DNA sequence: GTCTATAGTTTGATAGAC
DNA sequence: GTCTATCAAACTATAGAC
């Protein structure tokens, strides 16, 4: 029955995303959020306990959004093609929004640690990745770590040295092939 | 003849490094730096024009330090071994100091852009990497980009998910072998 | 639930005495 | 060159009226 209340909460979070997209993740201020949603800063405390509570909601929402992406691998395909599709989905998502990527994958807000509740979707995403990797014969430890590092590196270099371009993202397929060769995935049959 | 002046400058920068190592890169404040060097905050303006000028000096110093590391490849060795040694040197350096790594390789200080002078050593380091890669038959464009992404990914994952540990850094050799295979470097002869 | 008012900090930077 | 004093501006958060 708190439909109106929930709508306000959503509006606040959406305004917060706008602010961090324009000003940078660390530059989020309650005043800027409040102004965008047509309120005064103190009014936000009726909906969130603190500024970090806003970050926390954003963190959870971002990972939930990623988790809810249409599964590119629900149709059974060859391991390499499936891995490639997964990699592209991850990289595209990470490269679409710097502030979101930083909030999800880096720890750059001093004093903010995600709550267990907000962290849950992130854990599920990684668990599913491990399941998938095991299903195609990979090691859920070292192999998955190398895979995540490979994608993280492409994303971070892309943002740091060619934001908006594709100098690193265009190498995603090549990187996945390199990885697939290293872990001994069978070559693709035509 | 400005020996004393130069010593003070050095002391300020050294104090600044201590602050960012303890408080985080973005948490640098003039007061904290001044206190550590036995001064008051306004006195720093006799040596640096602004807070960003301190960041700038730190940026230049960090890359100069890296540039001056003993060259692990001055003795000619096989390409794979040389690449491995370079990779370890880079990763070890990046994993030794988070704030330094962030300042050198990420753009996380809002409104700070390195001056041309401070940027010079960074450019030279990358140029040398390209030269080396060409000397062993690699492409200075795509191949170098993939290589830097690979190392950046290992470092960033290490810092983000296992700081102080070696879950990703222990895969450096494996990652380099994977890369070497992908770019067709000859296998090592015993 | 939202407002005004304000407490309480902290910050980078400047003015001017010494 | 270093100091004291201070400005001007931000910020999070709380108190209490409506």
Coordinates of C-alpha atoms (C1' of nucleotides) in Angstrom, one line a residue:
Chain A
X1 CA 0.0 0.0 0.0
X2 CA 3.0 2.3 0.1
X3 CA 2.8 2.8 -3.6
X4 CA 3.4 6.6 -3.4
X5 CA 6.2 6.1 -1.0
X6 CA 7.9 3.5 -3.2
X7 CA 7.6 5.8 -6.2
X8 CA 9.3 8.6 -4.3
X9 CA 12.1 6.3 -3.3
X10 CA 12.5 5.2 -6.9
X11 CA 12.6 8.8 -8.1
X12 CA 15.3 9.6 -5.5
X13 CA 17.5 6.8 -6.7
X14 CA 16.9 7.7 -10.4
X15 CA 17.9 11.3 -9.6
X16 CA 21.0 10.0 -7.8
X17 CA 22.0 8.0 -10.9
X18 CA 21.7 11.2 -12.9
X19 CA 23.9 13.1 -10.5
X20 CA 26.7 10.5 -10.5
X21 CA 26.6 10.1 -14.2
X22 CA 27.1 13.8 -14.7
X23 CA 29.3 14.7 -11.7
X24 CA 31.1 11.5 -10.9
X25 CA 30.4 8.8 -8.4
X26 CA 32.1 10.4 -5.5
X27 CA 30.5 13.8 -6.2
X28 CA 27.1 12.7 -5.1
X29 CA 25.5 15.2 -2.7
X30 CA 22.1 15.2 -1.0
X31 CA 21.4 18.7 -2.2
X32 CA 22.0 17.8 -5.8
X33 CA 19.7 14.8 -5.5
X34 CA 17.0 16.7 -3.7
X35 CA 17.0 19.5 -6.2
X36 CA 16.6 17.1 -9.1
X37 CA 13.6 15.5 -7.4
X38 CA 12.0 18.8 -6.4
X39 CA 12.8 18.5 -2.7
X40 CA 15.0 20.0 -0.1
X41 CA 18.0 18.0 1.1
X42 CA 16.7 17.2 4.6
X43 CA 13.5 15.7 3.2
X44 CA 15.5 12.8 1.8
X45 CA 16.0 11.6 5.3
X46 CA 12.3 10.6 5.3
X47 CA 13.2 7.9 2.7
X48 CA 16.9 7.1 3.4
X49 CA 18.7 6.9 6.6
X50 CA 21.9 8.4 5.2
X51 CA 23.8 9.2 2.1
X52 CA 25.4 5.7 2.2
X53 CA 22.0 4.2 2.3
X54 CA 21.4 5.8 -1.1
X55 CA 24.7 4.4 -2.4
X56 CA 23.6 1.0 -1.0
X57 CA 20.3 1.1 -2.9
X58 CA 22.1 2.0 -6.1
X59 CA 24.6 -0.8 -5.6
X60 CA 21.8 -3.3 -5.2
X61 CA 19.8 -2.0 -8.1
X62 CA 22.8 -2.0 -10.4
X63 CA 23.6 -5.7 -9.7
X64 CA 19.9 -6.6 -9.9
X65 CA 19.7 -4.9 -13.3
X66 CA 22.7 -6.9 -14.5
X67 CA 21.3 -10.1 -13.1
X68 CA 18.0 -9.5 -14.9
X69 CA 19.6 -9.0 -18.3
X70 CA 18.2 -11.5 -20.8
X71 CA 20.3 -14.6 -20.6
X72 CA 22.3 -14.9 -23.8
X73 CA 23.0 -18.5 -23.1
X74 CA 19.6 -19.9 -22.5
X75 CA 19.8 -21.6 -25.9
X76 CA 22.5 -24.2 -25.6
X77 CA 25.4 -23.3 -27.8
X78 CA 29.0 -24.2 -28.1
X79 CA 31.2 -23.3 -25.2
X80 CA 33.2 -20.7 -27.0
X81 CA 30.2 -19.0 -28.4
X82 CA 28.5 -18.9 -25.1
X83 CA 31.6 -17.6 -23.3
X84 CA 31.9 -14.9 -26.0
X85 CA 28.3 -13.9 -25.6
X86 CA 28.7 -13.7 -21.8
X87 CA 31.8 -11.6 -22.1
X88 CA 30.2 -9.1 -24.5
X89 CA 27.2 -8.8 -22.3
X90 CA 29.4 -8.0 -19.3
X91 CA 31.7 -5.6 -21.1
X92 CA 28.9 -3.8 -22.8
X93 CA 27.2 -3.3 -19.5
X94 CA 30.4 -2.1 -17.8
X95 CA 31.3 0.3 -20.6
X96 CA 27.9 1.9 -20.8
X97 CA 28.1 3.7 -17.5
X98 CA 31.3 4.6 -15.7
X99 CA 29.8 5.6 -12.3
X100 CA 27.7 2.4 -12.2
X101 CA 30.8 0.3 -13.1
X102 CA 32.8 2.0 -10.4
X103 CA 30.1 1.5 -7.8
X104 CA 29.6 -2.2 -8.7
X105 CA 33.2 -3.2 -9.1
X106 CA 35.5 -0.9 -7.3
X107 CA 35.6 0.3 -3.7
X108 CA 36.0 4.0 -4.3
X109 CA 33.5 5.4 -1.9
X110 CA 35.3 5.9 1.4
X111 CA 33.3 4.4 4.3
X112 CA 30.7 2.7 2.2
X113 CA 30.3 -1.1 2.3
X114 CA 27.3 -2.7 0.6
X115 CA 24.8 -4.3 3.0
X116 CA 24.3 -8.1 2.8
X117 CA 21.0 -7.5 1.1
X118 CA 22.4 -5.3 -1.6
X119 CA 25.3 -7.6 -2.1
X120 CA 23.1 -10.7 -2.7
X121 CA 22.5 -10.2 -6.4
X122 CA 26.2 -9.7 -7.0
X123 CA 26.9 -13.0 -5.3
X124 CA 24.3 -14.7 -7.3
X125 CA 25.8 -13.4 -10.6
X126 CA 29.2 -14.7 -9.7
X127 CA 27.8 -18.0 -8.6
X128 CA 26.0 -18.4 -11.9
X129 CA 29.2 -17.6 -13.7
X130 CA 31.0 -20.3 -11.8
X131 CA 28.2 -22.8 -12.5
X132 CA 28.4 -22.0 -16.2
X133 CA 32.2 -22.3 -16.3
X134 CA 32.1 -25.7 -14.5
X135 CA 29.5 -26.8 -17.0
X136 CA 31.9 -26.3 -19.9
X137 CA 34.7 -28.0 -18.0
X138 CA 36.6 -25.1 -16.5
X139 CA 38.0 -24.7 -13.0
X140 CA 35.7 -22.6 -10.8
X141 CA 38.7 -21.1 -9.1
X142 CA 41.8 -20.2 -11.1
X143 CA 40.1 -20.2 -14.5
X144 CA 37.2 -18.0 -13.4
X145 CA 39.6 -15.6 -11.8
X146 CA 41.7 -15.3 -14.9
X147 CA 38.5 -14.8 -17.0
X148 CA 37.2 -12.0 -14.7
X149 CA 40.6 -10.3 -14.7
X150 CA 40.7 -10.4 -18.5
X151 CA 37.3 -8.7 -18.8
X152 CA 38.0 -6.3 -15.9
X153 CA 41.3 -5.2 -17.6
X154 CA 39.6 -4.5 -20.9
X155 CA 36.9 -2.5 -19.2
X156 CA 39.3 -0.5 -17.0
X157 CA 41.7 0.3 -19.8
X158 CA 38.8 1.3 -22.0
X159 CA 37.5 3.8 -19.4
X160 CA 40.9 5.1 -18.4
X161 CA 42.5 5.6 -21.8
X162 CA 39.8 5.7 -24.4
X163 CA 36.4 6.6 -22.8
X164 CA 33.6 6.5 -25.3
X165 CA 35.8 4.7 -27.9
X166 CA 36.3 1.0 -28.6
X167 CA 40.0 0.6 -28.6
X168 CA 39.9 -2.2 -26.0
X169 CA 36.3 -3.4 -26.2
X170 CA 36.8 -4.4 -29.8
X171 CA 39.3 -6.9 -28.6
X172 CA 36.8 -8.8 -26.4
X173 CA 36.3 -11.6 -28.9
X174 CA 40.0 -12.0 -29.4
X175 CA 40.6 -12.0 -25.7
X176 CA 37.9 -14.7 -25.2
X177 CA 39.5 -16.9 -27.9
X178 CA 42.9 -16.5 -26.2
X179 CA 41.4 -17.5 -22.9
X180 CA 39.5 -20.4 -24.4
X181 CA 42.6 -21.7 -26.0
X182 CA 44.5 -21.5 -22.7
X183 CA 41.9 -23.5 -20.8
X184 CA 41.6 -26.0 -23.5
X185 CA 38.1 -25.5 -24.7
X186 CA 37.4 -27.4 -27.9
X187 CA 37.6 -25.4 -31.1
X188 CA 34.3 -24.4 -32.7
X189 CA 32.8 -26.8 -35.2
X190 CA 31.1 -25.0 -38.1
Chain B
X1 CA 71.4 26.6 -4.9
X2 CA 67.9 26.0 -3.7
X3 CA 68.9 23.0 -1.9
X4 CA 66.9 23.7 1.3
X5 CA 63.9 24.7 -0.8
X6 CA 64.1 21.5 -2.8
X7 CA 64.4 19.5 0.4
X8 CA 61.2 21.0 1.8
X9 CA 59.4 20.3 -1.4
X10 CA 60.6 16.7 -1.2
X11 CA 59.4 16.4 2.4
X12 CA 56.0 17.8 1.5
X13 CA 55.6 15.2 -1.3
X14 CA 56.8 12.4 1.0
X15 CA 54.3 13.5 3.6
X16 CA 51.6 13.6 0.9
X17 CA 52.4 10.0 0.0
X18 CA 52.0 8.9 3.6
X19 CA 48.6 10.6 3.8
X20 CA 47.2 9.0 0.7
X21 CA 48.6 5.6 1.7
X22 CA 46.8 5.8 5.0
X23 CA 43.6 7.7 4.2
X24 CA 43.1 7.0 0.5
X25 CA 44.1 8.9 -2.6
X26 CA 41.1 11.2 -2.6
X27 CA 41.3 12.0 1.1
X28 CA 44.4 14.1 0.7
X29 CA 44.1 17.4 2.6
X30 CA 46.5 20.3 2.9
X31 CA 46.1 20.3 6.6
X32 CA 47.1 16.6 7.0
X33 CA 50.1 17.1 4.8
X34 CA 51.2 20.2 6.6
X35 CA 50.9 18.6 10.0
X36 CA 53.1 15.7 9.0
X37 CA 55.8 18.0 7.8
X38 CA 55.6 20.3 10.8
X39 CA 53.9 23.2 9.1
X40 CA 50.6 25.0 8.9
X41 CA 48.5 24.5 5.8
X42 CA 48.9 27.9 4.3
X43 CA 52.7 27.5 4.3
X44 CA 52.4 24.9 1.7
X45 CA 51.5 27.6 -0.8
X46 CA 55.0 28.8 -0.7
X47 CA 56.0 25.6 -2.4
X48 CA 53.0 24.5 -4.4
X49 CA 50.4 26.6 -6.2
X50 CA 47.5 24.4 -5.3
X51 CA 46.5 21.0 -4.0
X52 CA 46.4 19.7 -7.6
X53 CA 50.0 20.8 -8.0
X54 CA 50.9 18.4 -5.2
X55 CA 49.0 15.6 -7.0
X56 CA 50.8 16.5 -10.2
X57 CA 54.2 16.3 -8.5
X58 CA 53.2 12.9 -7.1
X59 CA 52.1 11.7 -10.4
X60 CA 55.4 12.6 -12.1
X61 CA 57.4 11.1 -9.3
X62 CA 55.5 7.8 -9.3
X63 CA 56.1 7.3 -13.1
X64 CA 59.7 8.4 -12.8
X65 CA 60.2 5.9 -10.0
X66 CA 58.8 3.2 -12.2
X67 CA 60.8 4.3 -15.2
X68 CA 64.0 4.1 -13.1
X69 CA 63.4 0.5 -11.9
X70 CA 66.3 -1.7 -12.8
X71 CA 65.7 -3.1 -16.3
X72 CA 65.0 -6.7 -15.9
X73 CA 65.5 -7.2 -19.7
X74 CA 68.9 -5.5 -20.2
X75 CA 70.4 -9.0 -20.5
X76 CA 69.1 -10.4 -23.7
X77 CA 66.8 -13.4 -23.0
X78 CA 64.1 -15.3 -24.8
X79 CA 61.0 -13.3 -25.6
X80 CA 58.7 -15.2 -23.3
X81 CA 61.0 -14.9 -20.3
X82 CA 61.6 -11.2 -21.0
X83 CA 57.8 -10.6 -21.2
X84 CA 57.3 -12.5 -18.0
X85 CA 59.9 -10.5 -16.2
X86 CA 58.4 -7.2 -17.4
X87 CA 54.9 -8.3 -16.4
X88 CA 56.0 -9.3 -12.9
X89 CA 57.8 -6.0 -12.5
X90 CA 54.8 -4.0 -13.5
X91 CA 52.3 -6.0 -11.4
X92 CA 54.6 -6.1 -8.3
X93 CA 54.9 -2.3 -8.5
X94 CA 51.2 -1.8 -9.0
X95 CA 50.2 -4.1 -6.1
X96 CA 52.7 -2.6 -3.7
X97 CA 50.8 0.7 -3.2
X98 CA 47.1 1.2 -4.0
X99 CA 47.0 5.0 -3.9
X100 CA 50.0 5.2 -6.2
X101 CA 48.5 2.8 -8.6
X102 CA 45.2 4.7 -8.7
X103 CA 47.0 8.0 -9.2
X104 CA 49.2 6.5 -12.0
X105 CA 46.6 4.5 -13.9
X106 CA 43.1 5.7 -13.1
X107 CA 41.5 9.0 -13.3
X108 CA 39.8 9.2 -9.9
X109 CA 40.7 12.7 -8.8
X110 CA 38.0 14.9 -10.1
X111 CA 39.4 18.0 -11.8
X112 CA 43.0 16.8 -11.8
X113 CA 44.8 16.2 -15.1
X114 CA 48.6 15.7 -15.2
X115 CA 50.7 18.4 -16.7
X116 CA 52.7 17.6 -19.8
X117 CA 55.9 17.6 -17.7
X118 CA 54.6 15.1 -15.2
X119 CA 53.1 13.0 -18.0
X120 CA 56.4 12.7 -19.8
X121 CA 57.8 9.7 -17.9
X122 CA 54.5 7.8 -18.3
X123 CA 54.8 8.4 -22.1
X124 CA 58.4 7.2 -22.1
X125 CA 57.5 4.0 -20.2
X126 CA 54.8 3.1 -22.7
X127 CA 57.0 4.0 -25.7
X128 CA 59.7 1.6 -24.3
X129 CA 57.1 -1.1 -23.9
X130 CA 56.1 -0.7 -27.5
X131 CA 59.7 -0.8 -28.7
X132 CA 60.3 -4.0 -26.8
X133 CA 57.1 -5.6 -28.1
X134 CA 58.1 -4.7 -31.7
X135 CA 61.5 -6.2 -31.1
X136 CA 60.0 -9.5 -30.3
X137 CA 57.7 -9.4 -33.3
X138 CA 54.5 -8.1 -31.8
X139 CA 52.1 -5.5 -33.1
X140 CA 52.6 -2.2 -31.2
X141 CA 48.9 -1.5 -31.4
X142 CA 46.4 -4.3 -30.7
X143 CA 48.9 -6.6 -29.1
X144 CA 50.2 -4.1 -26.7
X145 CA 46.7 -3.0 -25.8
X146 CA 45.7 -6.6 -25.0
X147 CA 48.8 -7.0 -22.9
X148 CA 48.3 -3.9 -20.9
X149 CA 44.6 -4.9 -20.4
X150 CA 45.6 -8.3 -19.1
X151 CA 48.0 -6.9 -16.5
X152 CA 45.6 -4.1 -15.5
X153 CA 42.9 -6.6 -15.0
X154 CA 45.0 -8.8 -12.7
X155 CA 46.0 -5.8 -10.7
X156 CA 42.6 -4.3 -10.4
X157 CA 41.0 -7.6 -9.4
X158 CA 43.7 -8.2 -6.9
X159 CA 43.1 -4.8 -5.2
X160 CA 39.3 -5.0 -5.4
X161 CA 38.8 -8.5 -4.2
X162 CA 41.9 -9.8 -2.4
X163 CA 43.9 -6.8 -1.2
X164 CA 47.2 -8.0 0.4
X165 CA 46.7 -11.5 -1.0
X166 CA 48.0 -13.1 -4.2
X167 CA 44.8 -14.7 -5.7
X168 CA 45.3 -12.9 -9.0
X169 CA 49.0 -11.9 -8.9
X170 CA 50.0 -15.6 -8.7
X171 CA 48.4 -16.0 -12.2
X172 CA 50.8 -13.5 -13.8
X173 CA 53.0 -16.1 -15.3
X174 CA 50.1 -18.1 -16.6
X175 CA 48.5 -15.0 -18.1
X176 CA 51.7 -14.1 -19.9
X177 CA 52.0 -17.6 -21.3
X178 CA 48.4 -17.4 -22.5
X179 CA 49.1 -14.1 -24.2
X180 CA 52.4 -15.3 -25.7
X181 CA 50.6 -18.3 -27.2
X182 CA 47.9 -16.0 -28.6
X183 CA 50.4 -13.7 -30.4
X184 CA 52.5 -16.6 -31.6
X185 CA 55.7 -16.1 -29.7
X186 CA 58.0 -19.1 -30.1
X187 CA 57.9 -21.7 -27.3
X188 CA 60.9 -21.5 -24.9
X189 CA 63.9 -23.7 -25.6
X190 CA 65.4 -25.2 -22.6
Chain C
dG1 C1' 6.4 14.1 4.7
dT2 C1' 8.2 18.3 3.8
dC3 C1' 9.7 22.4 5.2
dT4 C1' 13.0 26.2 7.5
dA5 C1' 16.7 26.9 10.3
dT6 C1' 20.8 25.6 11.8
dA7 C1' 24.4 23.0 14.1
dG8 C1' 28.8 21.3 13.4
dT9 C1' 32.5 20.0 10.3
dT10 C1' 35.7 20.4 7.0
dT11 C1' 37.9 22.2 3.1
dG12 C1' 41.0 25.1 -0.3
dA13 C1' 42.7 29.3 -0.5
dT14 C1' 44.0 34.4 0.7
dA15 C1' 45.7 38.6 3.5
dG16 C1' 48.9 40.5 6.0
dA17 C1' 52.1 40.5 10.3
dC18 C1' 56.7 39.0 11.4
Chain D
dG1 C1' 58.9 31.4 4.4
dT2 C1' 56.1 30.7 7.9
dC3 C1' 52.8 32.2 10.8
dT4 C1' 47.8 33.6 12.6
dA5 C1' 43.5 34.8 11.3
dT6 C1' 40.0 34.3 8.4
dC7 C1' 37.0 33.8 4.4
dA8 C1' 33.8 31.6 1.6
dA9 C1' 32.0 27.6 0.4
dA10 C1' 30.6 23.3 0.7
dC11 C1' 28.8 19.1 3.2
dT12 C1' 25.9 15.6 6.3
dA13 C1' 22.7 15.5 9.6
dT14 C1' 19.3 17.0 13.2
dA15 C1' 15.4 19.8 15.5
dG16 C1' 11.1 21.3 15.3
dA17 C1' 7.2 23.9 13.0
dC18 C1' 3.5 23.0 9.9

